[in-house]
XYZ file of C-alpha atoms in Angstrom:
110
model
C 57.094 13.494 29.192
C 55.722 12.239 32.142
C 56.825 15.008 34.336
C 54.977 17.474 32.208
C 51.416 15.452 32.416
C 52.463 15.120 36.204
C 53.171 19.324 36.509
C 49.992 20.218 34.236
C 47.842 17.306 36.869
C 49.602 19.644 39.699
C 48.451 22.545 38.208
C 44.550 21.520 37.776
C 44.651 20.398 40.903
C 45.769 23.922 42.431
C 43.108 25.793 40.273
C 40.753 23.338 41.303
C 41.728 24.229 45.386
C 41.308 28.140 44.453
C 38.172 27.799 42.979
C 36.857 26.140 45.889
C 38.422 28.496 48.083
C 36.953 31.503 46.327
C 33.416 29.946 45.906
C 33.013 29.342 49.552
C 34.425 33.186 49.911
C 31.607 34.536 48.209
C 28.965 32.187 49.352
C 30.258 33.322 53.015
C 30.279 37.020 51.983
C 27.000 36.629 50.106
C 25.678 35.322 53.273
C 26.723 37.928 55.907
C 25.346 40.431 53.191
C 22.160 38.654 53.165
C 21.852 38.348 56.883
C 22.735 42.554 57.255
C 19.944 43.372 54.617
C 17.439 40.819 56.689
C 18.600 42.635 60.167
C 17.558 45.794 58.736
C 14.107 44.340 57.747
C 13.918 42.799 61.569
C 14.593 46.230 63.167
C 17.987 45.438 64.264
C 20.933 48.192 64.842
C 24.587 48.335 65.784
C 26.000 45.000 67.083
C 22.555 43.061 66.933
C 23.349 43.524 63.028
C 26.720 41.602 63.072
C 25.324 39.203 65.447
C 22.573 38.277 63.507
C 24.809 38.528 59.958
C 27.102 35.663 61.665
C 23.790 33.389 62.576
C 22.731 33.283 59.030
C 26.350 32.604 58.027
C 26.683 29.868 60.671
C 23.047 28.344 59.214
C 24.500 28.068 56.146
C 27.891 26.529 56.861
C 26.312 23.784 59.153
C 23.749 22.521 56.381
C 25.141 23.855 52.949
C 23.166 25.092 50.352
C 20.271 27.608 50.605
C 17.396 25.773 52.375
C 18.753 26.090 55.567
C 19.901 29.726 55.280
C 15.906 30.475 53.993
C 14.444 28.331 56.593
C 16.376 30.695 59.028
C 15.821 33.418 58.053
C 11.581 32.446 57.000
C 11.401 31.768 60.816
C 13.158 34.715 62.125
C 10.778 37.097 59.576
C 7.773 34.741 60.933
C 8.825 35.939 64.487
C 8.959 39.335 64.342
C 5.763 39.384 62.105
C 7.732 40.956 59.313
C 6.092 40.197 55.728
C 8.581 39.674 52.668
C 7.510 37.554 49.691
C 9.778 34.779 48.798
C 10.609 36.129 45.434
C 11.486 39.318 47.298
C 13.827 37.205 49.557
C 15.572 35.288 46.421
C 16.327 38.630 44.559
C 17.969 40.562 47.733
C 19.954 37.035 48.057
C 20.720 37.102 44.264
C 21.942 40.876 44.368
C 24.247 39.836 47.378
C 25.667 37.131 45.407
C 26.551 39.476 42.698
C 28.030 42.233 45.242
C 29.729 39.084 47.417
C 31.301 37.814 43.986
C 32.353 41.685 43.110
C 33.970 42.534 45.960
C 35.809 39.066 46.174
C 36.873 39.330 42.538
C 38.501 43.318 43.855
C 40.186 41.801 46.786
C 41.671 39.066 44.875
C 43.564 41.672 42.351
C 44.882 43.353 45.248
């Protein structure tokens, strides 16, 4: 009897490790999808695009959670002189949470 609380302990434990695992996934995806769609409002092409994708990932993984990433990418708008309202900003994140969490949820089933 003990065995079996010990195996089903095991096994929360192990779904509890791949949900972590795939929540950090698609809050990494959802940020380099963030950080392409706010290169194309800055003007940026080609490699400046994955460049500037990996510094809002990086903001985010230093700090977590989104005040850092929006602080980021606030100042980087600010510089360039580029007007988006907030609410603006929130839903393009929001959509690349859904489209991070989509394609996560495909690659997983493969």
């Amino acid at each position: 009897m003990n065995d079996a609380f010990q195996d089903r302990e095991k096994g929360f434990e192990r779904k509890f490790q791949l949900d972590q695992d795939q929540q950090f996934r698609v809050r990494s995806r959802r940020d380099r999808l963030f950080g392409n769609w706010v290169a194309g409002k800055l003007g940026l092409s080609g490699p400046q695009v994955d460049t500037y994708a990996r510094e809002v990932v990086e903001s985010n993984i230093q700090k977590p959670g989104g005040g850092d990433l929006m602080d980021k990418v606030h100042s980087d708008l600010q510089a360039k002189q580029v007007s988006i309202f907030d609410a603006d900003l929130y839903k393009a994140l929001h959509d690349c949470h859904a489209e991070a969490t989509r394609q996560i949820a495909a690659e997983s089933k493969k």
